[in-house]
Short mmCIF file of N, CA, C and O and ligand atoms in Angstrom, two decimals:
data_model
loop_
_atom_site.label_atom_id
_atom_site.label_comp_id
_atom_site.label_asym_id
_atom_site.label_seq_id
_atom_site.Cartn_x
_atom_site.Cartn_y
_atom_site.Cartn_z
N UNK A 12 1.01 -0.97 -0.09
CA UNK A 12 -0.08 0.22 0.04
C UNK A 12 0.64 0.99 -0.04
O UNK A 12 2.10 1.02 0.38
N UNK A 13 0.55 2.48 -0.89
CA UNK A 13 1.17 3.48 -1.14
C UNK A 13 1.08 4.49 0.56
O UNK A 13 0.15 4.19 0.91
N UNK A 14 2.37 4.97 0.78
CA UNK A 14 2.15 5.54 2.01
C UNK A 14 1.52 6.84 1.55
O UNK A 14 1.75 7.44 0.44
N UNK A 15 0.92 7.82 2.66
CA UNK A 15 0.68 9.09 2.42
C UNK A 15 1.18 9.84 1.83
O UNK A 15 3.22 9.62 2.39
N UNK A 16 1.69 10.60 1.02
CA UNK A 16 2.58 11.70 0.62
C UNK A 16 2.70 12.61 1.86
O UNK A 16 2.31 12.90 2.50
N UNK A 17 4.05 12.54 2.15
CA UNK A 17 4.53 13.29 3.34
C UNK A 17 4.95 14.81 2.88
O UNK A 17 4.79 14.95 1.99
N UNK A 18 4.29 15.37 4.14
CA UNK A 18 4.86 16.85 4.12
C UNK A 18 5.83 17.22 3.91
O UNK A 18 7.07 16.85 4.34
N UNK A 19 6.27 18.08 2.62
CA UNK A 19 7.89 18.47 2.21
C UNK A 19 8.37 19.36 3.95
O UNK A 19 7.26 19.82 4.39
N UNK A 20 9.56 19.25 3.98
CA UNK A 20 10.06 19.93 5.23
C UNK A 20 11.37 21.51 4.60
O UNK A 20 11.47 20.95 3.28
N UNK A 21 11.02 22.07 5.41
CA UNK A 21 11.72 23.51 4.85
C UNK A 21 13.32 23.26 5.18
O UNK A 21 13.93 22.42 5.59
N UNK A 22 14.01 23.54 3.80
CA UNK A 22 15.55 22.90 4.37
C UNK A 22 16.73 24.29 5.46
O UNK A 22 17.60 23.29 5.76
N UNK A 23 15.71 25.34 6.12
CA UNK A 23 16.13 25.93 6.79
C UNK A 23 15.35 25.94 8.03
O UNK A 23 13.62 26.33 7.49
N UNK A 24 15.47 26.35 9.55
CA UNK A 24 14.36 26.56 10.41
C UNK A 24 13.81 27.78 10.15
O UNK A 24 12.86 27.99 10.51
N UNK A 25 14.50 28.81 9.39
CA UNK A 25 13.95 30.17 9.43
C UNK A 25 13.09 30.55 8.04
O UNK A 25 12.00 31.41 7.83
N UNK A 26 12.61 29.06 7.23
CA UNK A 26 11.56 29.05 6.07
C UNK A 26 10.21 28.32 6.84
O UNK A 26 10.83 27.09 7.35
N UNK A 27 9.32 29.07 7.16
CA UNK A 27 8.28 28.48 7.63
C UNK A 27 7.23 28.19 6.60
O UNK A 27 6.82 28.87 5.70
N UNK A 28 6.48 26.77 6.80
CA UNK A 28 5.40 26.42 5.43
C UNK A 28 4.27 26.32 6.56
O UNK A 28 3.48 25.06 6.79
N UNK A 29 3.42 27.47 6.74
CA UNK A 29 2.59 27.21 7.63
C UNK A 29 1.25 26.49 6.57
O UNK A 29 1.05 26.39 5.48
N UNK A 30 0.39 25.33 7.52
CA UNK A 30 -0.76 24.38 6.71
C UNK A 30 -1.42 25.53 6.06
O UNK A 30 -2.42 26.42 6.88
N UNK A 31 -2.09 25.11 4.89
CA UNK A 31 -2.68 25.90 4.22
C UNK A 31 -2.49 27.09 3.72
O UNK A 31 -3.25 28.09 3.64
N UNK A 32 -1.39 27.52 4.33
CA UNK A 32 -0.76 29.32 4.14
C UNK A 32 0.56 29.32 3.23
O UNK A 32 1.26 28.33 2.78
N UNK A 33 0.62 30.24 2.81
CA UNK A 33 1.94 30.48 1.73
C UNK A 33 3.43 30.66 2.87
O UNK A 33 3.16 30.59 3.73
N UNK A 34 4.49 30.05 2.06
CA UNK A 34 5.46 29.77 2.54
C UNK A 34 6.37 31.19 2.81
O UNK A 34 5.83 32.30 2.25
N UNK A 35 7.00 31.41 3.89
CA UNK A 35 7.64 32.45 4.39
C UNK A 35 8.89 32.58 4.92
O UNK A 35 9.13 31.37 5.58
N UNK A 36 9.97 33.17 4.76
CA UNK A 36 11.04 33.37 6.10
C UNK A 36 10.60 34.19 6.99
O UNK A 36 9.92 34.98 7.36
N UNK A 37 11.23 33.69 8.20
CA UNK A 37 11.11 34.50 9.59
C UNK A 37 12.66 35.23 9.85
O UNK A 37 13.10 33.90 10.09
N UNK A 38 12.31 36.01 10.55
CA UNK A 38 13.29 36.76 10.86
C UNK A 38 12.92 36.79 12.76
O UNK A 38 12.06 36.76 13.00
N UNK A 39 13.94 37.69 13.01
CA UNK A 39 13.58 37.92 14.64
C UNK A 39 13.65 39.57 14.47
O UNK A 39 14.75 40.32 14.07
N UNK A 40 12.85 40.28 15.49
CA UNK A 40 12.84 41.73 15.09
C UNK A 40 12.99 41.99 16.67
O UNK A 40 12.55 41.58 18.01
N UNK A 41 13.96 42.98 17.34
CA UNK A 41 14.34 43.76 18.48
C UNK A 41 12.85 44.47 18.78
O UNK A 41 12.86 45.29 17.95
N UNK A 42 12.59 44.19 19.97
CA UNK A 42 11.42 45.05 20.41
C UNK A 42 11.98 46.46 20.66
O UNK A 42 10.75 47.13 20.85
N UNK A 43 13.09 46.62 21.17
CA UNK A 43 13.72 48.17 20.82
C UNK A 43 14.06 48.98 20.41
O UNK A 43 13.50 50.06 20.60
N UNK A 44 14.33 48.28 19.51
CA UNK A 44 15.05 49.01 18.03
C UNK A 44 14.41 48.88 16.70
O UNK A 44 14.81 49.52 16.03
N UNK A 45 13.91 47.66 16.23
CA UNK A 45 13.56 47.29 15.43
C UNK A 45 14.07 46.84 14.82
O UNK A 45 13.82 46.34 13.37
N UNK A 46 15.45 46.45 14.83
CA UNK A 46 16.52 45.98 14.49
C UNK A 46 15.81 44.44 13.86
O UNK A 46 15.55 43.57 14.41
N UNK A 47 16.35 43.89 12.63
CA UNK A 47 15.71 42.86 12.08
C UNK A 47 17.06 42.11 11.49
O UNK A 47 17.99 41.71 11.02
N UNK A 48 16.86 40.63 12.47
CA UNK A 48 18.25 39.59 12.15
C UNK A 48 17.01 38.24 11.44
O UNK A 48 16.30 38.14 11.26
N UNK A 49 18.13 37.33 10.87
CA UNK A 49 17.71 36.20 10.23
C UNK A 49 18.89 35.15 10.98
O UNK A 49 19.92 35.35 11.34
N UNK A 50 18.25 34.28 11.70
CA UNK A 50 18.68 33.11 12.73
C UNK A 50 18.71 33.45 14.09
O UNK A 50 18.34 34.72 14.48
N UNK A 51 18.85 32.31 14.44
CA UNK A 51 19.00 32.40 16.03
C UNK A 51 19.82 33.46 16.83
O UNK A 51 20.88 33.64 16.41
N UNK A 52 19.06 34.29 17.82
CA UNK A 52 19.90 35.07 18.72
C UNK A 52 18.99 35.69 19.72
O UNK A 52 17.86 35.60 19.47
N UNK A 53 19.34 36.13 20.78
CA UNK A 53 18.87 36.51 21.74
C UNK A 53 19.19 38.16 22.64
O UNK A 53 18.79 38.78 23.23
N UNK A 54 20.47 38.55 21.58
CA UNK A 54 20.55 39.52 22.11
C UNK A 54 20.74 40.51 20.92
O UNK A 54 21.20 40.17 19.56
N UNK A 55 20.41 41.97 20.79
CA UNK A 55 20.29 42.68 19.69
C UNK A 55 21.83 43.46 19.66
O UNK A 55 22.36 43.90 20.40
N UNK A 56 22.51 43.21 18.23
CA UNK A 56 23.40 43.78 18.24
C UNK A 56 23.97 45.25 17.71
O UNK A 56 24.83 45.71 17.91
N UNK A 57 22.78 45.68 17.64
CA UNK A 57 22.22 47.51 17.37
C UNK A 57 22.38 48.15 18.27
O UNK A 57 22.96 49.14 18.62
N UNK A 58 21.05 47.33 19.61
CA UNK A 58 21.08 48.42 20.68
C UNK A 58 21.64 48.06 21.75
O UNK A 58 21.67 48.00 22.84
N UNK A 59 22.19 46.06 21.86
CA UNK A 59 22.41 45.87 23.11
C UNK A 59 21.34 45.26 23.87
O UNK A 59 21.60 44.45 25.21
N UNK A 60 20.27 45.58 23.63
CA UNK A 60 19.21 44.82 24.27
C UNK A 60 19.13 43.20 24.41
O UNK A 60 19.56 42.74 23.35
N UNK A 61 18.84 42.62 25.72
CA UNK A 61 19.15 41.09 26.04
C UNK A 61 17.32 41.03 25.71
O UNK A 61 16.35 41.28 26.52
N UNK A 62 17.42 39.38 25.43
CA UNK A 62 16.10 38.81 25.24
C UNK A 62 14.60 39.84 24.63
O UNK A 62 13.70 39.43 25.23
N UNK A 63 15.12 40.51 23.68
CA UNK A 63 13.86 41.41 23.35
C UNK A 63 13.34 40.85 22.11
O UNK A 63 13.02 41.77 20.87
N UNK A 64 13.92 39.77 21.56
CA UNK A 64 13.65 39.31 20.32
C UNK A 64 12.23 38.63 20.01
O UNK A 64 12.02 38.11 20.94
N UNK A 65 11.35 39.17 18.94
CA UNK A 65 10.24 38.33 18.49
C UNK A 65 10.35 38.24 17.19
O UNK A 65 10.83 38.87 16.21
N UNK A 66 9.75 36.85 16.93
CA UNK A 66 9.28 36.50 15.31
C UNK A 66 8.76 37.03 14.57
O UNK A 66 7.85 37.95 15.04
N UNK A 67 8.93 37.69 13.47
CA UNK A 67 8.50 38.76 12.80
C UNK A 67 8.56 37.73 10.90
O UNK A 67 9.44 36.99 10.53
N UNK A 68 7.63 38.25 10.40
CA UNK A 68 7.58 37.78 8.85
C UNK A 68 8.09 38.32 8.02
O UNK A 68 7.90 39.44 8.05
N UNK A 69 8.79 37.90 7.40
CA UNK A 69 10.14 38.75 6.24
C UNK A 69 9.15 39.29 5.19
O UNK A 69 8.82 38.43 4.83
N UNK A 70 9.75 40.13 4.63
CA UNK A 70 9.29 40.51 3.46
C UNK A 70 10.03 39.53 2.18
O UNK A 70 10.85 38.94 1.88
N UNK A 71 8.94 39.29 1.28
CA UNK A 71 9.30 38.31 -0.33
C UNK A 71 9.87 39.50 -1.34
O UNK A 71 10.55 38.79 -2.23
N UNK A 72 10.27 40.78 -0.85
CA UNK A 72 10.71 41.39 -1.98
C UNK A 72 11.88 42.35 -1.22
O UNK A 72 11.96 42.36 -0.07
N UNK A 73 13.45 42.18 -2.18
CA UNK A 73 14.06 43.01 -1.78
C UNK A 73 15.18 43.21 -3.02
O UNK A 73 14.63 43.38 -4.05
N UNK A 74 16.58 43.70 -2.52
CA UNK A 74 17.51 44.40 -3.29
C UNK A 74 18.61 43.16 -3.22
O UNK A 74 18.65 42.85 -2.69
N UNK A 75 19.32 42.96 -4.49
CA UNK A 75 20.64 42.39 -4.71
C UNK A 75 21.74 43.39 -4.05
O UNK A 75 21.72 44.35 -4.26
N UNK A 76 22.32 42.76 -2.89
CA UNK A 76 23.62 43.41 -2.32
C UNK A 76 24.79 42.67 -2.81
O UNK A 76 25.48 44.03 -3.39
N UNK A 77 24.79 41.62 -3.16
CA UNK A 77 26.12 41.04 -3.76
C UNK A 77 25.91 39.71 -3.90
O UNK A 77 24.56 39.24 -3.82
N UNK A 78 26.74 39.51 -4.96
CA UNK A 78 26.68 38.02 -5.67
C UNK A 78 27.70 37.39 -6.23
O UNK A 78 29.09 38.01 -6.26
N UNK A 79 27.96 36.05 -6.18
CA UNK A 79 28.86 35.63 -7.24
C UNK A 79 28.55 34.21 -7.23
O UNK A 79 27.64 33.96 -7.42
N UNK A 80 29.12 34.51 -9.08
CA UNK A 80 28.74 32.98 -9.72
C UNK A 80 29.78 31.75 -9.33
O UNK A 80 31.13 32.25 -9.64
N UNK A 81 28.94 30.84 -8.88
CA UNK A 81 29.85 29.78 -8.40
C UNK A 81 30.09 28.82 -9.82
O UNK A 81 29.07 28.40 -10.47
N UNK A 82 31.46 28.67 -9.92
CA UNK A 82 31.72 27.57 -11.07
C UNK A 82 32.22 26.20 -11.10
O UNK A 82 32.28 25.48 -11.61
N UNK A 83 32.75 26.20 -9.63
CA UNK A 83 32.88 24.75 -9.17
C UNK A 83 32.77 24.14 -7.61
O UNK A 83 32.29 25.07 -6.99
N UNK A 84 31.85 23.22 -7.41
CA UNK A 84 30.73 23.19 -5.95
C UNK A 84 31.11 21.85 -6.15
O UNK A 84 32.14 20.74 -6.75
N UNK A 85 30.18 20.61 -4.92
CA UNK A 85 30.16 19.59 -4.82
C UNK A 85 29.95 18.78 -6.13
O UNK A 85 29.33 19.03 -7.04
N UNK A 86 30.39 17.35 -6.29
CA UNK A 86 29.87 16.36 -7.20
C UNK A 86 28.23 16.41 -6.79
O UNK A 86 27.58 16.42 -5.74
N UNK A 87 27.93 16.62 -8.12
CA UNK A 87 26.33 16.49 -8.26
C UNK A 87 25.54 17.76 -8.17
O UNK A 87 24.67 17.85 -8.07
N UNK A 88 26.38 18.86 -7.67
CA UNK A 88 25.70 20.15 -7.68
C UNK A 88 25.91 20.53 -9.35
O UNK A 88 27.37 21.18 -9.65
N UNK A 89 25.01 21.19 -9.81
CA UNK A 89 25.07 21.81 -11.26
C UNK A 89 25.53 23.17 -11.20
O UNK A 89 24.86 24.08 -10.43
N UNK A 90 26.53 23.60 -11.89
CA UNK A 90 27.09 24.78 -11.97
C UNK A 90 27.15 25.27 -13.60
O UNK A 90 26.96 24.50 -14.12
N UNK A 91 27.03 26.87 -13.76
CA UNK A 91 27.14 27.75 -12.89
C UNK A 91 26.09 28.18 -11.91
O UNK A 91 24.78 27.87 -12.53
N UNK A 92 25.81 28.16 -10.80
CA UNK A 92 25.03 29.04 -10.21
C UNK A 92 25.42 30.45 -9.68
O UNK A 92 26.70 30.58 -9.25
N UNK A 93 24.08 31.00 -9.51
CA UNK A 93 24.34 32.62 -8.83
C UNK A 93 24.36 32.47 -7.27
O UNK A 93 23.44 32.24 -6.83
N UNK A 94 25.18 32.62 -6.46
CA UNK A 94 25.03 32.80 -5.04
C UNK A 94 24.78 33.96 -4.58
O UNK A 94 25.97 34.87 -5.05
N UNK A 95 23.86 34.24 -3.67
CA UNK A 95 23.41 35.57 -3.91
C UNK A 95 23.20 36.22 -2.00
O UNK A 95 22.81 35.32 -1.44
N UNK A 96 23.41 37.30 -1.87
CA UNK A 96 22.95 38.44 -0.68
C UNK A 96 22.10 39.14 -0.77
O UNK A 96 22.60 39.90 -1.70
N UNK A 97 20.86 39.30 -0.21
CA UNK A 97 20.13 40.27 -0.59
C UNK A 97 19.31 40.54 0.72
O UNK A 97 19.19 40.22 1.61
N UNK A 98 19.40 41.88 0.40
CA UNK A 98 18.75 42.97 1.65
C UNK A 98 16.81 42.96 1.55
O UNK A 98 16.61 43.49 0.31
N UNK A 99 16.04 42.44 2.51
CA UNK A 99 14.83 42.24 2.08
C UNK A 99 14.21 44.13 2.84
O UNK A 99 14.91 44.40 3.75
N UNK A 100 13.02 44.21 2.10
CA UNK A 100 12.37 45.26 2.32
C UNK A 100 11.63 45.08 3.66
O UNK A 100 11.48 44.14 4.42
N UNK A 101 12.28 46.22 4.36
CA UNK A 101 11.74 46.26 6.04
C UNK A 101 12.39 45.54 7.30
O UNK A 101 12.38 45.53 7.59
N UNK A 102 14.11 44.84 6.45
CA UNK A 102 15.05 44.06 7.26
C UNK A 102 15.23 42.66 6.97
O UNK A 102 14.12 42.19 6.58
N UNK A 103 16.35 42.77 7.32
CA UNK A 103 16.54 41.07 7.14
C UNK A 103 17.82 40.95 5.81
O UNK A 103 17.47 41.53 5.25
N UNK A 104 18.53 40.16 6.03
CA UNK A 104 19.44 39.86 5.04
C UNK A 104 19.84 38.65 5.18
O UNK A 104 19.94 38.07 5.85
N UNK A 105 19.51 37.91 3.66
CA UNK A 105 19.41 36.65 3.69
C UNK A 105 20.48 36.16 2.12
O UNK A 105 20.68 37.04 1.21
N UNK A 106 21.10 35.01 2.45
CA UNK A 106 21.95 34.62 1.67
C UNK A 106 21.46 33.10 0.76
O UNK A 106 20.56 32.19 1.72
N UNK A 107 21.09 32.94 -0.31
CA UNK A 107 20.37 31.97 -1.14
C UNK A 107 20.93 32.13 -2.68
O UNK A 107 22.05 32.95 -3.06
N UNK A 108 20.32 31.26 -3.43
CA UNK A 108 20.78 31.27 -4.93
C UNK A 108 19.72 32.01 -5.84
O UNK A 108 18.67 31.84 -5.52
N UNK A 109 20.64 32.61 -6.71
CA UNK A 109 19.68 33.72 -7.66
C UNK A 109 19.48 32.98 -8.66
O UNK A 109 20.35 32.26 -9.46
N UNK A 110 17.79 32.76 -8.60
CA UNK A 110 17.66 31.77 -10.05
C UNK A 110 17.14 32.47 -11.29
O UNK A 110 16.35 33.94 -11.15
N UNK A 111 16.82 31.89 -12.42
CA UNK A 111 16.05 32.37 -13.57
C UNK A 111 17.04 34.20 -14.25
O UNK A 111 15.98 34.67 -14.44
N UNK A 112 18.29 33.77 -14.22
CA UNK A 112 18.83 34.84 -14.45
C UNK A 112 20.08 34.21 -15.14
O UNK A 112 20.42 32.91 -14.82
N UNK A 113 20.72 34.56 -16.46
CA UNK A 113 21.72 33.79 -17.26
C UNK A 113 23.01 34.55 -16.23
O UNK A 113 23.29 35.10 -15.75
N UNK A 114 23.80 33.19 -15.34
CA UNK A 114 24.62 33.30 -14.98
C UNK A 114 26.08 34.09 -15.53
O UNK A 114 26.77 33.50 -15.72
N UNK A 115 25.59 35.65 -15.71
CA UNK A 115 26.79 36.63 -16.37
C UNK A 115 26.82 37.61 -15.65
O UNK A 115 25.47 38.35 -15.53
N UNK A 116 27.93 38.17 -15.63
CA UNK A 116 28.14 39.33 -14.78
C UNK A 116 27.35 40.43 -15.40
O UNK A 116 26.93 41.85 -14.94
N UNK A 117 27.03 40.28 -16.91
CA UNK A 117 26.57 41.49 -17.57
C UNK A 117 25.10 41.50 -17.20
O UNK A 117 24.54 42.34 -17.66
N UNK A 118 24.41 40.42 -16.69
CA UNK A 118 22.87 40.03 -16.83
C UNK A 118 22.49 40.29 -15.14
O UNK A 118 21.47 40.58 -15.12
N UNK A 119 23.45 40.81 -14.18
CA UNK A 119 22.80 40.55 -12.83
C UNK A 119 23.81 42.25 -12.47
O UNK A 119 25.04 42.38 -12.53
N UNK A 120 22.95 43.33 -11.90
CA UNK A 120 23.30 44.47 -11.12
C UNK A 120 23.20 44.12 -10.07
O UNK A 120 22.30 43.66 -9.19
N UNK A 121 24.03 44.88 -8.87
CA UNK A 121 23.84 44.97 -8.01
C UNK A 121 22.82 46.21 -7.55
O UNK A 121 22.69 46.81 -8.13
N UNK A 122 21.81 45.84 -6.51
CA UNK A 122 20.87 46.66 -6.06
C UNK A 122 19.81 46.43 -7.36
O UNK A 122 18.78 46.74 -6.99
N UNK A 123 19.91 45.36 -8.03
CA UNK A 123 18.74 45.09 -8.64
C UNK A 123 17.61 44.66 -7.87
O UNK A 123 17.60 43.54 -7.11
N UNK A 124 16.18 44.60 -8.06
CA UNK A 124 14.85 44.36 -7.43
C UNK A 124 14.58 42.63 -7.56
O UNK A 124 14.54 42.12 -8.75
N UNK A 125 14.73 42.24 -6.57
CA UNK A 125 14.64 40.86 -6.38
C UNK A 125 13.44 40.31 -5.34
O UNK A 125 12.61 40.83 -4.80
N UNK A 126 12.67 38.87 -6.00
CA UNK A 126 11.53 38.70 -5.08
C UNK A 126 11.97 37.15 -4.47
O UNK A 126 12.90 36.28 -5.25
N UNK A 127 11.54 36.95 -3.44
CA UNK A 127 11.89 35.60 -2.80
C UNK A 127 10.68 34.30 -3.42
O UNK A 127 9.82 34.49 -3.03
N UNK A 128 11.50 33.09 -4.09
CA UNK A 128 10.42 32.29 -4.24
C UNK A 128 10.54 30.99 -3.22
O UNK A 128 11.60 30.61 -3.08
N UNK A 129 9.50 30.55 -3.65
CA UNK A 129 9.66 28.76 -2.91
C UNK A 129 9.50 27.63 -3.84
O UNK A 129 8.62 27.77 -4.32
N UNK A 130 10.48 26.81 -3.97
CA UNK A 130 10.23 25.87 -4.72
C UNK A 130 10.88 24.34 -3.99
O UNK A 130 11.67 24.37 -3.04
N UNK A 131 10.62 23.44 -4.45
CA UNK A 131 11.38 22.03 -4.14
C UNK A 131 12.62 22.18 -4.18
O UNK A 131 13.31 22.80 -5.53
N UNK A 132 13.61 21.35 -3.45
CA UNK A 132 14.98 21.54 -3.33
C UNK A 132 15.47 20.91 -4.36
O UNK A 132 16.33 20.00 -4.15
N UNK A 133 15.35 21.12 -5.37
CA UNK A 133 16.10 20.57 -6.69
C UNK A 133 15.80 19.11 -6.58
O UNK A 133 16.60 17.96 -7.38
N UNK A 134 14.59 18.71 -6.17
CA UNK A 134 14.27 17.21 -6.10
C UNK A 134 15.15 16.21 -5.17
O UNK A 134 14.62 14.93 -5.19
N UNK A 135 15.94 16.84 -4.31
CA UNK A 135 16.43 15.78 -3.56
C UNK A 135 15.64 15.50 -2.29
O UNK A 135 14.71 16.26 -1.95
N UNK A 136 16.05 14.18 -2.43
CA UNK A 136 15.33 13.49 -0.53
C UNK A 136 16.12 13.41 0.55
O UNK A 136 17.28 13.19 -0.37
N UNK A 137 15.65 12.95 1.44
CA UNK A 137 16.82 12.39 2.55
C UNK A 137 16.52 10.95 2.39
O UNK A 137 15.65 10.16 1.76
N UNK A 138 17.23 10.57 3.22
CA UNK A 138 17.05 8.89 3.58
C UNK A 138 15.80 8.64 3.70
O UNK A 138 15.61 7.08 3.13
N UNK A 139 14.81 8.96 4.16
CA UNK A 139 13.68 8.94 4.87
C UNK A 139 12.62 9.15 3.38
O UNK A 139 11.28 8.81 3.58
N UNK A 140 13.01 9.62 2.51
CA UNK A 140 12.26 10.01 1.51
C UNK A 140 11.62 11.37 1.66
O UNK A 140 10.73 11.68 0.56
N UNK A 141 11.86 11.97 2.18
CA UNK A 141 11.55 13.37 2.77
C UNK A 141 11.98 14.35 1.46
O UNK A 141 12.94 14.22 1.72
N UNK A 142 10.69 15.15 1.24
CA UNK A 142 11.25 15.70 -0.20
C UNK A 142 11.59 17.69 0.68
O UNK A 142 11.14 17.89 1.75
N UNK A 143 12.02 18.34 0.23
CA UNK A 143 12.57 20.01 0.94
C UNK A 143 12.16 20.93 0.16
O UNK A 143 12.28 21.07 -1.19
N UNK A 144 11.60 21.67 0.80
CA UNK A 144 11.10 23.04 0.43
C UNK A 144 12.43 24.19 0.32
O UNK A 144 12.76 24.31 1.66
N UNK A 145 12.59 24.88 -0.55
CA UNK A 145 13.59 25.72 -0.31
C UNK A 145 13.44 27.08 -0.80
O UNK A 145 12.05 27.23 -1.37
N UNK A 146 14.37 28.36 -0.38
CA UNK A 146 13.57 29.57 -1.20
C UNK A 146 14.79 29.73 -2.24
O UNK A 146 15.93 29.56 -2.20
N UNK A 147 14.44 30.58 -3.09
CA UNK A 147 15.22 31.00 -3.96
C UNK A 147 15.15 32.54 -4.51
O UNK A 147 13.91 32.82 -3.72
N UNK A 148 16.05 33.38 -5.07
CA UNK A 148 15.68 34.80 -5.50
C UNK A 148 15.56 35.00 -6.70
O UNK A 148 16.20 33.79 -7.47
N UNK A 149 15.12 35.66 -7.75
CA UNK A 149 14.62 35.42 -9.07
C UNK A 149 14.50 37.55 -9.09
O UNK A 149 13.86 38.04 -8.76
N UNK A 150 15.08 37.54 -10.25
CA UNK A 150 14.96 39.39 -11.21
C UNK A 150 13.22 39.57 -10.66
O UNK A 150 12.56 38.54 -11.26
N UNK A 151 12.77 40.62 -10.27
CA UNK A 151 11.20 40.91 -10.33
C UNK A 151 11.46 42.19 -11.43
O UNK A 151 12.17 42.98 -11.24
N UNK A 152 10.26 42.71 -11.61
CA UNK A 152 10.37 43.72 -12.69
C UNK A 152 10.02 45.52 -12.02
O UNK A 152 10.88 46.03 -12.71
N UNK A 153 9.53 45.26 -10.91
CA UNK A 153 9.96 46.70 -10.02
C UNK A 153 10.15 46.45 -8.61
O UNK A 153 9.83 45.56 -8.20
ZN1 ZN B 5 17.88 46.86 19.49
#
């Protein structure tokens, strides 16, 4: 008998997959100064506040801060691909892959508008057969 389809898992803890809702990235926002961070922390490095972090939903829109075109990687990883760091609107800086763009320095501009998209993590599965949802960046028109 076929097993019931498993719910895909997020590739990173800050990718949230609410049941019946759209996936999103979650950051932490300082209650004192509103600085936004991605990843676990209990102290604010901007204002020094302790234990004042609360979860916040990050924007799916941002701009390209910096990128690198990767030509060599681990066996099985298709190259070239574009590794990018994106500043999200409203705060939060996230690293990920930039897709749907030619991996060429002429086609990618610093500061270009991008959006966060969520997709299956290239068909990869773990030993238990779980699939994963990942996030990517892609250029957006405005
Ligand atoms: Zn703060």
